[in-house]
DNA sequence: TGTCCACTGGAAGGGAGGGCTT
DNA sequence: AAGCCCTCCCTTCCAGTGGACA
């Protein structure tokens, strides 16, 4: 084959996408279908900023992929735009607390928004926190008007660093003369305010907006809108969008998942050189997304958890069904020796099993076997061969992967 | 009906490691 | 550099338990 031949075939296939970016998470569309209620609610709260008053702080709740971030950013941008037109100073700052997850970094990030020159910026580390806070106050005062701060995934911040940031931000208006600050917290954990100091809770939760999950029909509208922008005409078979919507609706109405499905289906179809995206591509995309998720989770597991998981896999491969904690632990202990790792106590392994259960890698339910005691019945919920292949990538586990266990070991295989 | 198994899962505390302050 | 504090991972200890079996 000539050197050109490698790409020739790929180049000859007609692309199905017009603009793939539209399907990515980072894209904020100009129109948000089925969210006009929430947009209006939020706008009604924030409109007082345009009148020079302090808007109430807001907490926004809703599961992943329900449009919280998109709505908050959209309204924030519109508000800033309206501020410009009416000559009111409105600053809008968006912070994702999964990335910026300490009090120091949040305050620094906000303050640096007001500081243009690099040399005056607050450094990543070094300053005492209250000095950063003082600088932030000074800068907000200098700028004047209303500063809207959006703290996305604020629950991550509170769980990692406590509610000090929220407490400080909720007090800041009392210390400002002309300027005003409004905080908008976004969380997908409905119960998370229980962990907050009551003063913070009452001050930041002045208004609450709930984002319900999308149902299948609403997801279809969203997909339709984005498909029009991202795919070429006639690139999708009629069944594709309803199927993506139905599958995502089963996953608690996650629009992000629906868009992922559509994008991955398109990628698979394109790679195969298909002229249209069909139902089969969506099914394959569904499997691929799920496998990618599992692979990623398993790959980043700590070694001890990997060994516990491997113990389960080897036992199930050997034909053992309905494993108990004791059985998994025995095998785990053997594998530790092979891998030359410390053997943890059974108590600790119980916790690791519970963690794997929570991650959806296995199913552990407590059962009683009467005379023969009470235990967890463990069943893996990931494909054995693929998961084992991921574990084998870890050099520490290579030898352990080929250890005969359970029935096999007894038969001397 | 009582016993007893094989655990479960809470509580408390040790110790390593990282980050911050002095 | 030293000291302090916090977090994470782990151990030890132990009371509690659903249900098969005698």
Short mmCIF file of C-alpha atoms (C1' of nucleotides) in Angstrom, two decimals:
data_model
loop_
_atom_site.label_atom_id
_atom_site.label_comp_id
_atom_site.label_asym_id
_atom_site.label_seq_id
_atom_site.Cartn_x
_atom_site.Cartn_y
_atom_site.Cartn_z
CA UNK A 1 0.00 0.00 0.00
CA UNK A 2 1.32 3.45 -0.81
CA UNK A 3 1.92 5.87 2.00
CA UNK A 4 -1.05 7.91 0.85
CA UNK A 5 -3.23 4.86 0.95
CA UNK A 6 -3.43 5.00 4.73
CA UNK A 7 -5.42 8.22 4.71
CA UNK A 8 -6.97 7.92 1.31
CA UNK A 9 -9.82 5.69 2.38
CA UNK A 10 -10.54 7.83 5.41
CA UNK A 11 -10.54 11.02 3.40
CA UNK A 12 -12.88 9.57 0.80
CA UNK A 13 -15.61 8.90 3.37
CA UNK A 14 -18.12 11.72 3.51
CA UNK A 15 -18.09 13.50 6.87
CA UNK A 16 -21.45 13.39 8.63
CA UNK A 17 -20.76 16.30 10.96
CA UNK A 18 -21.09 19.94 10.09
CA UNK A 19 -19.88 21.21 13.46
CA UNK A 20 -19.15 18.73 16.20
CA UNK A 21 -18.40 21.39 18.85
CA UNK A 22 -22.12 22.06 19.23
CA UNK A 23 -22.49 18.64 20.86
CA UNK A 24 -19.78 19.13 23.44
CA UNK A 25 -20.41 19.96 27.11
CA UNK A 26 -18.58 23.26 26.89
CA UNK A 27 -21.00 24.67 24.32
CA UNK A 28 -23.71 27.02 25.60
CA UNK A 29 -26.52 27.37 23.06
CA UNK A 30 -28.37 30.63 22.45
CA UNK A 31 -31.67 28.96 23.15
CA UNK A 32 -32.40 26.59 26.00
CA UNK A 33 -35.53 24.55 25.26
CA UNK A 34 -37.86 23.74 28.19
CA UNK A 35 -36.01 25.96 30.61
CA UNK A 36 -37.92 29.21 30.13
CA UNK A 37 -39.50 28.89 33.60
CA UNK A 38 -36.15 28.65 35.31
CA UNK A 39 -34.65 31.40 33.14
CA UNK A 40 -37.53 33.74 33.97
CA UNK A 41 -37.33 32.91 37.67
CA UNK A 42 -33.62 33.62 37.75
CA UNK A 43 -34.01 36.79 35.70
CA UNK A 44 -36.75 38.01 38.04
CA UNK A 45 -34.39 37.62 40.98
CA UNK A 46 -31.42 39.26 39.29
CA UNK A 47 -33.27 42.15 37.69
CA UNK A 48 -32.90 44.22 40.83
CA UNK A 49 -29.19 44.44 40.01
CA UNK A 50 -30.14 46.64 37.06
CA UNK A 51 -32.06 48.91 39.41
CA UNK A 52 -28.99 49.31 41.57
CA UNK A 53 -30.31 47.11 44.38
CA UNK A 54 -28.79 43.94 45.80
CA UNK A 55 -30.38 40.83 44.29
CA UNK A 56 -31.14 37.90 46.61
CA UNK A 57 -28.60 35.11 46.66
CA UNK A 58 -29.73 31.99 44.86
CA UNK A 59 -29.23 28.26 45.22
CA UNK A 60 -29.84 26.18 42.13
CA UNK A 61 -30.44 22.44 42.44
CA UNK A 62 -30.85 19.71 39.88
CA UNK A 63 -29.28 16.45 38.76
CA UNK A 64 -26.46 16.35 36.21
CA UNK A 65 -27.45 17.34 32.71
CA UNK A 66 -30.56 19.30 33.68
CA UNK A 67 -29.27 22.58 32.29
CA UNK A 68 -28.31 24.33 35.55
CA UNK A 69 -24.94 25.59 34.37
CA UNK A 70 -26.18 26.54 30.93
CA UNK A 71 -29.06 28.56 32.39
CA UNK A 72 -26.90 30.29 35.00
CA UNK A 73 -24.27 31.27 32.44
CA UNK A 74 -26.86 32.35 29.94
CA UNK A 75 -28.71 34.58 32.41
CA UNK A 76 -25.41 35.91 33.76
CA UNK A 77 -24.29 36.92 30.28
CA UNK A 78 -27.64 38.50 29.44
CA UNK A 79 -27.54 40.43 32.69
CA UNK A 80 -24.06 41.76 31.96
CA UNK A 81 -25.24 42.74 28.48
CA UNK A 82 -28.31 44.53 29.88
CA UNK A 83 -26.02 46.28 32.37
CA UNK A 84 -23.89 47.67 29.55
CA UNK A 85 -26.94 48.98 27.73
CA UNK A 86 -28.30 50.69 30.82
CA UNK A 87 -24.92 51.93 32.05
CA UNK A 88 -25.00 49.89 35.24
CA UNK A 89 -21.80 48.18 36.29
CA UNK A 90 -22.44 44.45 36.42
CA UNK A 91 -19.62 41.95 36.65
CA UNK A 92 -20.31 38.28 36.20
CA UNK A 93 -17.82 35.69 37.36
CA UNK A 94 -18.17 31.95 36.80
CA UNK A 95 -16.19 29.50 38.92
CA UNK A 96 -16.30 25.72 38.71
CA UNK A 97 -15.62 24.53 42.25
CA UNK A 98 -14.67 21.06 41.09
CA UNK A 99 -11.53 22.65 39.63
CA UNK A 100 -11.13 25.58 42.03
CA UNK A 101 -11.75 23.80 45.29
CA UNK A 102 -10.18 25.67 48.19
CA UNK A 103 -11.15 28.90 49.92
CA UNK A 104 -7.86 30.53 48.93
CA UNK A 105 -8.19 29.65 45.27
CA UNK A 106 -11.80 30.73 45.01
CA UNK A 107 -11.10 34.13 46.57
CA UNK A 108 -7.98 34.56 44.42
CA UNK A 109 -9.85 33.64 41.27
CA UNK A 110 -12.58 36.18 41.98
CA UNK A 111 -10.11 38.93 42.91
CA UNK A 112 -7.90 38.33 39.87
CA UNK A 113 -10.94 38.89 37.67
CA UNK A 114 -10.68 42.55 38.56
CA UNK A 115 -6.92 42.82 38.14
CA UNK A 116 -5.68 43.38 34.60
CA UNK A 117 -1.91 43.54 34.93
CA UNK A 118 -0.16 40.22 35.51
CA UNK A 119 2.29 41.70 37.98
CA UNK A 120 -0.48 42.83 40.35
CA UNK A 121 -2.25 39.49 40.36
CA UNK A 122 -2.52 37.54 43.59
CA UNK A 123 -0.12 34.56 43.44
CA UNK A 124 -1.28 30.90 43.54
CA UNK A 125 0.02 30.62 47.05
CA UNK A 126 1.81 32.63 49.68
CA UNK A 127 -0.67 35.18 50.94
CA UNK A 128 -2.60 34.69 54.17
CA UNK A 129 -6.25 34.04 53.33
CA UNK A 130 -7.58 37.14 55.10
CA UNK A 131 -5.25 39.32 53.08
CA UNK A 132 -6.68 37.86 49.87
CA UNK A 133 -10.12 38.52 51.26
CA UNK A 134 -9.24 42.16 52.02
CA UNK A 135 -7.83 42.63 48.53
CA UNK A 136 -10.95 41.11 47.03
CA UNK A 137 -13.15 43.48 49.02
CA UNK A 138 -11.06 46.43 47.90
CA UNK A 139 -11.28 45.43 44.25
CA UNK A 140 -15.03 44.86 44.34
CA UNK A 141 -15.52 48.23 45.98
CA UNK A 142 -13.29 49.88 43.38
CA UNK A 143 -15.28 48.39 40.53
CA UNK A 144 -18.61 49.24 42.10
CA UNK A 145 -22.04 48.11 40.92
CA UNK A 146 -23.12 44.51 41.36
CA UNK A 147 -20.82 41.50 41.10
CA UNK A 148 -22.59 38.21 40.38
CA UNK A 149 -20.51 35.22 41.43
CA UNK A 150 -21.59 31.82 40.12
CA UNK A 151 -20.16 28.94 42.14
CA UNK A 152 -20.82 25.82 40.09
CA UNK A 153 -20.66 22.44 41.88
CA UNK A 154 -20.43 24.33 45.15
CA UNK A 155 -21.04 21.10 47.09
CA UNK A 156 -17.59 19.87 46.01
CA UNK A 157 -16.04 22.98 47.54
CA UNK A 158 -17.95 22.64 50.81
CA UNK A 159 -17.14 18.94 51.18
CA UNK A 160 -13.47 19.55 50.53
CA UNK A 161 -12.82 22.85 52.29
CA UNK A 162 -15.84 23.56 54.49
CA UNK A 163 -18.21 26.49 54.26
CA UNK A 164 -15.80 29.27 55.25
CA UNK A 165 -15.77 30.73 51.73
CA UNK A 166 -19.54 30.85 51.63
CA UNK A 167 -19.62 32.40 55.07
CA UNK A 168 -17.15 35.10 54.07
CA UNK A 169 -18.92 35.83 50.82
CA UNK A 170 -22.27 36.01 52.56
CA UNK A 171 -20.90 38.64 54.97
CA UNK A 172 -19.12 40.72 52.39
CA UNK A 173 -22.07 43.00 51.58
CA UNK A 174 -22.08 44.23 55.16
CA UNK A 175 -18.51 45.42 54.71
CA UNK A 176 -18.96 47.10 51.35
CA UNK A 177 -20.01 50.73 51.01
CA UNK A 178 -21.20 51.20 47.43
CA UNK A 179 -20.64 47.88 45.66
CA UNK A 180 -22.82 44.76 46.07
CA UNK A 181 -22.14 41.06 45.72
CA UNK A 182 -24.59 38.36 44.70
CA UNK A 183 -23.75 34.68 45.06
CA UNK A 184 -25.33 31.98 42.96
CA UNK A 185 -24.58 28.44 44.15
CA UNK A 186 -25.17 25.47 41.87
CA UNK A 187 -25.31 21.93 43.21
CA UNK A 188 -26.61 18.54 42.15
CA UNK A 189 -26.82 17.39 45.74
CA UNK A 190 -30.19 18.36 47.20
CA UNK A 191 -29.23 17.54 50.76
CA UNK A 192 -25.99 19.45 50.79
CA UNK A 193 -27.28 22.55 52.62
CA UNK A 194 -27.73 20.33 55.69
CA UNK A 195 -23.97 20.51 56.08
CA UNK A 196 -23.89 24.30 56.10
CA UNK A 197 -23.76 26.61 59.07
CA UNK A 198 -27.30 27.94 59.59
CA UNK A 199 -26.19 31.53 59.03
CA UNK A 200 -24.72 30.61 55.67
CA UNK A 201 -27.78 28.59 54.80
CA UNK A 202 -30.22 31.39 55.47
CA UNK A 203 -28.13 34.04 53.80
CA UNK A 204 -27.25 32.13 50.64
CA UNK A 205 -30.49 30.23 50.27
CA UNK A 206 -32.69 33.31 50.08
CA UNK A 207 -34.05 32.00 46.80
CA UNK A 208 -34.00 28.43 45.52
CA UNK A 209 -34.61 27.17 42.04
CA UNK A 210 -35.08 23.47 41.30
CA UNK A 211 -34.26 22.02 37.91
CA UNK A 212 -36.35 18.91 37.25
CA UNK A 213 -34.93 16.19 34.97
CA UNK A 214 -35.93 16.33 31.31
CA UNK A 215 -38.39 13.75 30.06
CA UNK A 216 -37.87 11.86 26.79
CA UNK A 217 -39.88 14.32 24.72
CA UNK A 218 -37.99 17.34 26.04
CA UNK A 219 -34.70 15.58 25.38
CA UNK A 220 -35.86 15.01 21.82
CA UNK A 221 -36.40 18.74 21.33
CA UNK A 222 -32.95 19.49 22.69
CA UNK A 223 -31.34 16.88 20.46
CA UNK A 224 -33.30 18.07 17.44
CA UNK A 225 -32.08 21.62 17.99
CA UNK A 226 -28.44 20.62 18.31
CA UNK A 227 -28.57 17.97 15.60
CA UNK A 228 -29.67 20.63 13.12
CA UNK A 229 -26.53 22.60 13.88
CA UNK A 230 -24.04 19.76 14.18
CA UNK A 231 -25.00 17.20 11.53
CA UNK A 232 -25.34 17.58 7.81
CA UNK A 233 -28.84 17.33 6.38
CA UNK A 234 -30.13 13.79 6.07
CA UNK A 235 -27.23 12.41 8.08
CA UNK A 236 -29.47 10.92 10.77
CA UNK A 237 -32.00 8.15 10.34
CA UNK A 238 -35.40 9.03 11.80
CA UNK A 239 -35.09 6.62 14.74
CA UNK A 240 -31.77 7.99 16.01
CA UNK A 241 -32.93 11.02 17.97
CA UNK A 242 -35.91 9.29 19.66
CA UNK A 243 -33.63 6.42 20.67
CA UNK A 244 -30.93 8.70 22.12
CA UNK A 245 -33.64 10.59 24.01
CA UNK A 246 -35.23 7.41 25.35
CA UNK A 247 -31.92 5.97 26.53
CA UNK A 248 -30.92 9.21 28.25
CA UNK A 249 -34.36 9.58 29.83
CA UNK A 250 -33.75 6.25 31.55
CA UNK A 251 -30.60 7.77 33.02
CA UNK A 252 -32.58 10.31 35.07
CA UNK A 253 -33.14 12.67 32.11
CA UNK A 254 -29.54 13.68 31.59
CA UNK A 255 -29.24 15.97 28.57
CA UNK A 256 -25.48 15.72 28.65
CA UNK A 257 -25.73 11.97 28.27
CA UNK A 258 -28.18 12.37 25.39
CA UNK A 259 -25.79 14.70 23.56
CA UNK A 260 -22.85 12.36 24.20
CA UNK A 261 -24.84 9.49 22.74
CA UNK A 262 -25.63 11.46 19.63
CA UNK A 263 -22.05 12.62 19.17
CA UNK A 264 -20.48 9.20 19.75
CA UNK A 265 -23.05 7.55 17.45
CA UNK A 266 -22.02 10.01 14.75
CA UNK A 267 -18.33 9.36 15.34
CA UNK A 268 -18.82 5.60 15.12
CA UNK A 269 -20.89 5.92 11.93
CA UNK A 270 -18.34 8.25 10.38
CA UNK A 271 -15.44 5.96 11.21
CA UNK A 272 -17.28 3.05 9.60
CA UNK A 273 -17.85 5.12 6.52
CA UNK A 274 -21.62 4.85 6.86
CA UNK A 275 -23.71 7.31 4.89
CA UNK A 276 -26.19 7.79 7.73
CA UNK A 277 -26.24 7.32 11.47
CA UNK A 278 -28.55 4.44 12.34
CA UNK A 279 -30.04 2.76 15.40
CA UNK A 280 -27.23 0.24 15.54
CA UNK A 281 -24.70 3.03 15.88
CA UNK A 282 -26.59 4.43 18.85
CA UNK A 283 -26.59 1.03 20.55
CA UNK A 284 -22.88 0.70 19.97
CA UNK A 285 -22.36 4.24 21.28
CA UNK A 286 -24.30 3.36 24.42
CA UNK A 287 -22.00 0.39 25.03
CA UNK A 288 -18.90 2.39 24.27
CA UNK A 289 -19.81 5.19 26.65
CA UNK A 290 -20.59 2.75 29.44
CA UNK A 291 -17.39 0.78 28.84
CA UNK A 292 -15.34 3.99 28.73
CA UNK A 293 -16.81 5.03 32.06
CA UNK A 294 -16.02 1.69 33.69
CA UNK A 295 -12.54 1.59 32.16
CA UNK A 296 -11.77 5.06 33.44
CA UNK A 297 -13.05 4.30 36.95
CA UNK A 298 -11.16 1.01 37.16
CA UNK A 299 -7.95 2.48 35.82
CA UNK A 300 -7.86 5.17 38.51
CA UNK A 301 -8.64 2.81 41.40
CA UNK A 302 -6.01 2.49 44.16
CA UNK A 303 -3.98 -0.73 43.93
CA UNK A 304 -5.67 -2.35 46.94
CA UNK A 305 -9.12 -1.80 45.44
CA UNK A 306 -7.87 -3.20 42.16
CA UNK A 307 -6.72 -6.34 43.95
CA UNK A 308 -10.11 -6.75 45.61
CA UNK A 309 -11.82 -6.31 42.25
CA UNK A 310 -9.41 -8.72 40.59
CA UNK A 311 -10.18 -11.29 43.29
CA UNK A 312 -13.85 -11.02 42.36
CA UNK A 313 -13.13 -11.26 38.63
CA UNK A 314 -10.91 -14.33 38.94
CA UNK A 315 -13.47 -16.11 41.12
CA UNK A 316 -16.30 -15.35 38.70
CA UNK A 317 -14.18 -16.40 35.74
CA UNK A 318 -13.53 -19.65 37.56
CA UNK A 319 -17.28 -20.23 37.71
CA UNK A 320 -17.97 -19.15 41.31
CA UNK A 321 -21.28 -17.32 41.55
CA UNK A 322 -22.76 -15.35 44.44
CA UNK A 323 -19.45 -14.74 46.18
CA UNK A 324 -19.30 -13.94 49.89
CA UNK A 325 -17.03 -11.40 51.58
CA UNK A 326 -15.01 -14.24 53.09
CA UNK A 327 -14.40 -15.90 49.72
CA UNK A 328 -13.35 -12.69 48.05
CA UNK A 329 -11.10 -11.91 51.00
CA UNK A 330 -9.35 -15.29 50.85
CA UNK A 331 -8.63 -14.86 47.16
CA UNK A 332 -7.60 -11.27 47.71
CA UNK A 333 -5.10 -12.35 50.35
CA UNK A 334 -3.57 -14.87 47.92
CA UNK A 335 -3.31 -12.21 45.22
CA UNK A 336 -1.61 -9.83 47.64
CA UNK A 337 1.12 -12.38 48.16
CA UNK A 338 1.58 -12.88 44.43
CA UNK A 339 1.68 -9.12 43.88
CA UNK A 340 3.91 -8.64 46.91
CA UNK A 341 1.51 -6.21 48.57
CA UNK A 342 0.44 -5.82 52.21
CA UNK A 343 -2.71 -7.74 53.08
CA UNK A 344 -5.35 -5.42 54.54
CA UNK A 345 -7.73 -6.55 57.25
CA UNK A 346 -11.11 -7.97 56.37
CA UNK A 347 -12.76 -4.93 57.97
CA UNK A 348 -10.97 -2.65 55.55
CA UNK A 349 -11.74 -4.88 52.57
CA UNK A 350 -15.44 -4.72 53.54
CA UNK A 351 -15.22 -0.95 53.11
CA UNK A 352 -13.42 -1.26 49.77
CA UNK A 353 -16.17 -3.60 48.58
CA UNK A 354 -18.79 -1.06 49.63
CA UNK A 355 -16.93 1.62 47.69
CA UNK A 356 -16.83 -0.56 44.56
CA UNK A 357 -20.54 -1.14 45.07
CA UNK A 358 -21.21 2.59 45.19
CA UNK A 359 -19.23 3.14 42.01
CA UNK A 360 -21.44 0.62 40.24
CA UNK A 361 -18.59 -1.79 39.58
CA UNK A 362 -20.18 -4.55 41.57
CA UNK A 363 -23.36 -5.38 43.43
CA UNK A 364 -23.05 -6.20 47.10
CA UNK A 365 -26.14 -6.94 49.13
CA UNK A 366 -26.28 -8.20 52.67
CA UNK A 367 -27.89 -11.62 52.96
CA UNK A 368 -28.27 -14.09 55.77
CA UNK A 369 -27.38 -17.73 55.27
CA UNK A 370 -28.98 -18.68 58.54
CA UNK A 371 -26.82 -21.16 60.40
CA UNK A 372 -23.98 -20.25 58.08
CA UNK A 373 -23.93 -16.60 59.06
CA UNK A 374 -24.53 -13.22 57.57
CA UNK A 375 -22.45 -11.84 54.74
CA UNK A 376 -22.47 -9.75 51.61
CA UNK A 377 -23.38 -11.47 48.37
CA UNK A 378 -21.15 -10.02 45.69
CA UNK A 379 -21.79 -9.93 41.97
CA UNK A 380 -19.71 -8.03 39.46
CA UNK A 381 -21.58 -5.69 37.16
CA UNK A 382 -18.78 -5.04 34.68
CA UNK A 383 -17.65 -7.16 31.71
CA UNK A 384 -15.02 -9.54 33.11
CA UNK A 385 -12.58 -9.80 30.20
CA UNK A 386 -12.45 -6.08 29.41
CA UNK A 387 -12.07 -5.09 33.07
CA UNK A 388 -9.33 -7.66 33.59
CA UNK A 389 -7.52 -6.24 30.58
CA UNK A 390 -7.58 -2.80 32.21
CA UNK A 391 -6.24 -4.23 35.48
CA UNK A 392 -3.46 -5.99 33.59
CA UNK A 393 -2.17 -2.58 32.46
CA UNK A 394 -1.05 -1.99 36.04
CA UNK A 395 2.47 -3.43 36.27
CA UNK A 396 1.94 -4.32 39.94
CA UNK A 397 -0.97 -6.59 39.04
CA UNK A 398 0.37 -8.35 35.98
CA UNK A 399 1.42 -11.51 37.79
CA UNK A 400 -1.70 -11.56 39.96
CA UNK A 401 -3.92 -11.56 36.86
CA UNK A 402 -2.79 -15.08 35.97
CA UNK A 403 -3.08 -16.62 39.41
CA UNK A 404 -5.29 -19.71 39.53
CA UNK A 405 -7.90 -19.29 42.26
CA UNK A 406 -11.04 -20.96 43.62
CA UNK A 407 -12.10 -24.11 41.76
CA UNK A 408 -9.23 -23.77 39.29
CA UNK A 409 -6.69 -23.69 42.09
CA UNK A 410 -8.27 -26.70 43.75
CA UNK A 411 -8.07 -28.63 40.48
CA UNK A 412 -4.46 -27.57 40.15
CA UNK A 413 -4.94 -25.74 36.85
"C1'" DT B 1 -37.62 -21.79 70.58
"C1'" DG B 2 -33.06 -20.91 71.25
"C1'" DT B 3 -28.49 -21.17 69.36
"C1'" DC B 4 -24.88 -19.77 66.77
"C1'" DC B 5 -22.50 -18.66 62.41
"C1'" DA B 6 -19.99 -15.27 59.58
"C1'" DC B 7 -20.13 -11.67 59.11
"C1'" DT B 8 -21.71 -6.17 59.17
"C1'" DG B 9 -20.70 -1.69 60.27
"C1'" DG B 10 -19.94 1.87 64.08
"C1'" DA B 11 -16.36 3.96 67.04
"C1'" DA B 12 -11.94 5.20 68.32
"C1'" DG B 13 -7.47 5.84 67.49
"C1'" DG B 14 -2.63 5.33 65.20
"C1'" DG B 15 0.50 6.94 61.84
"C1'" DA B 16 2.09 8.66 57.34
"C1'" DG B 17 2.05 12.51 54.36
"C1'" DG B 18 0.96 17.09 52.78
"C1'" DG B 19 0.24 21.96 53.44
"C1'" DC B 20 0.54 26.03 56.10
"C1'" DT B 21 2.64 29.03 59.56
"C1'" DT B 22 6.40 30.64 62.23
"C1'" DA C 1 13.80 23.89 59.25
"C1'" DA C 2 10.53 22.94 62.74
"C1'" DG C 3 6.12 22.65 64.48
"C1'" DC C 4 1.41 22.22 63.90
"C1'" DC C 5 -2.80 20.74 61.97
"C1'" DC C 6 -5.59 18.21 58.86
"C1'" DT C 7 -6.79 14.43 55.96
"C1'" DC C 8 -6.58 9.90 54.46
"C1'" DC C 9 -5.90 5.13 55.05
"C1'" DC C 10 -5.88 1.68 57.94
"C1'" DT C 11 -6.28 -1.28 62.34
"C1'" DT C 12 -8.44 -2.95 66.50
"C1'" DC C 13 -12.32 -3.82 69.07
"C1'" DC C 14 -16.86 -5.05 69.50
"C1'" DA C 15 -21.97 -5.04 69.75
"C1'" DG C 16 -25.49 -6.40 66.68
"C1'" DT C 17 -28.06 -9.51 63.50
"C1'" DG C 18 -31.21 -12.66 59.98
"C1'" DG C 19 -32.36 -16.93 59.61
"C1'" DA C 20 -31.10 -22.24 59.04
"C1'" DC C 21 -30.80 -25.75 61.98
"C1'" DA C 22 -31.13 -28.76 66.19
#
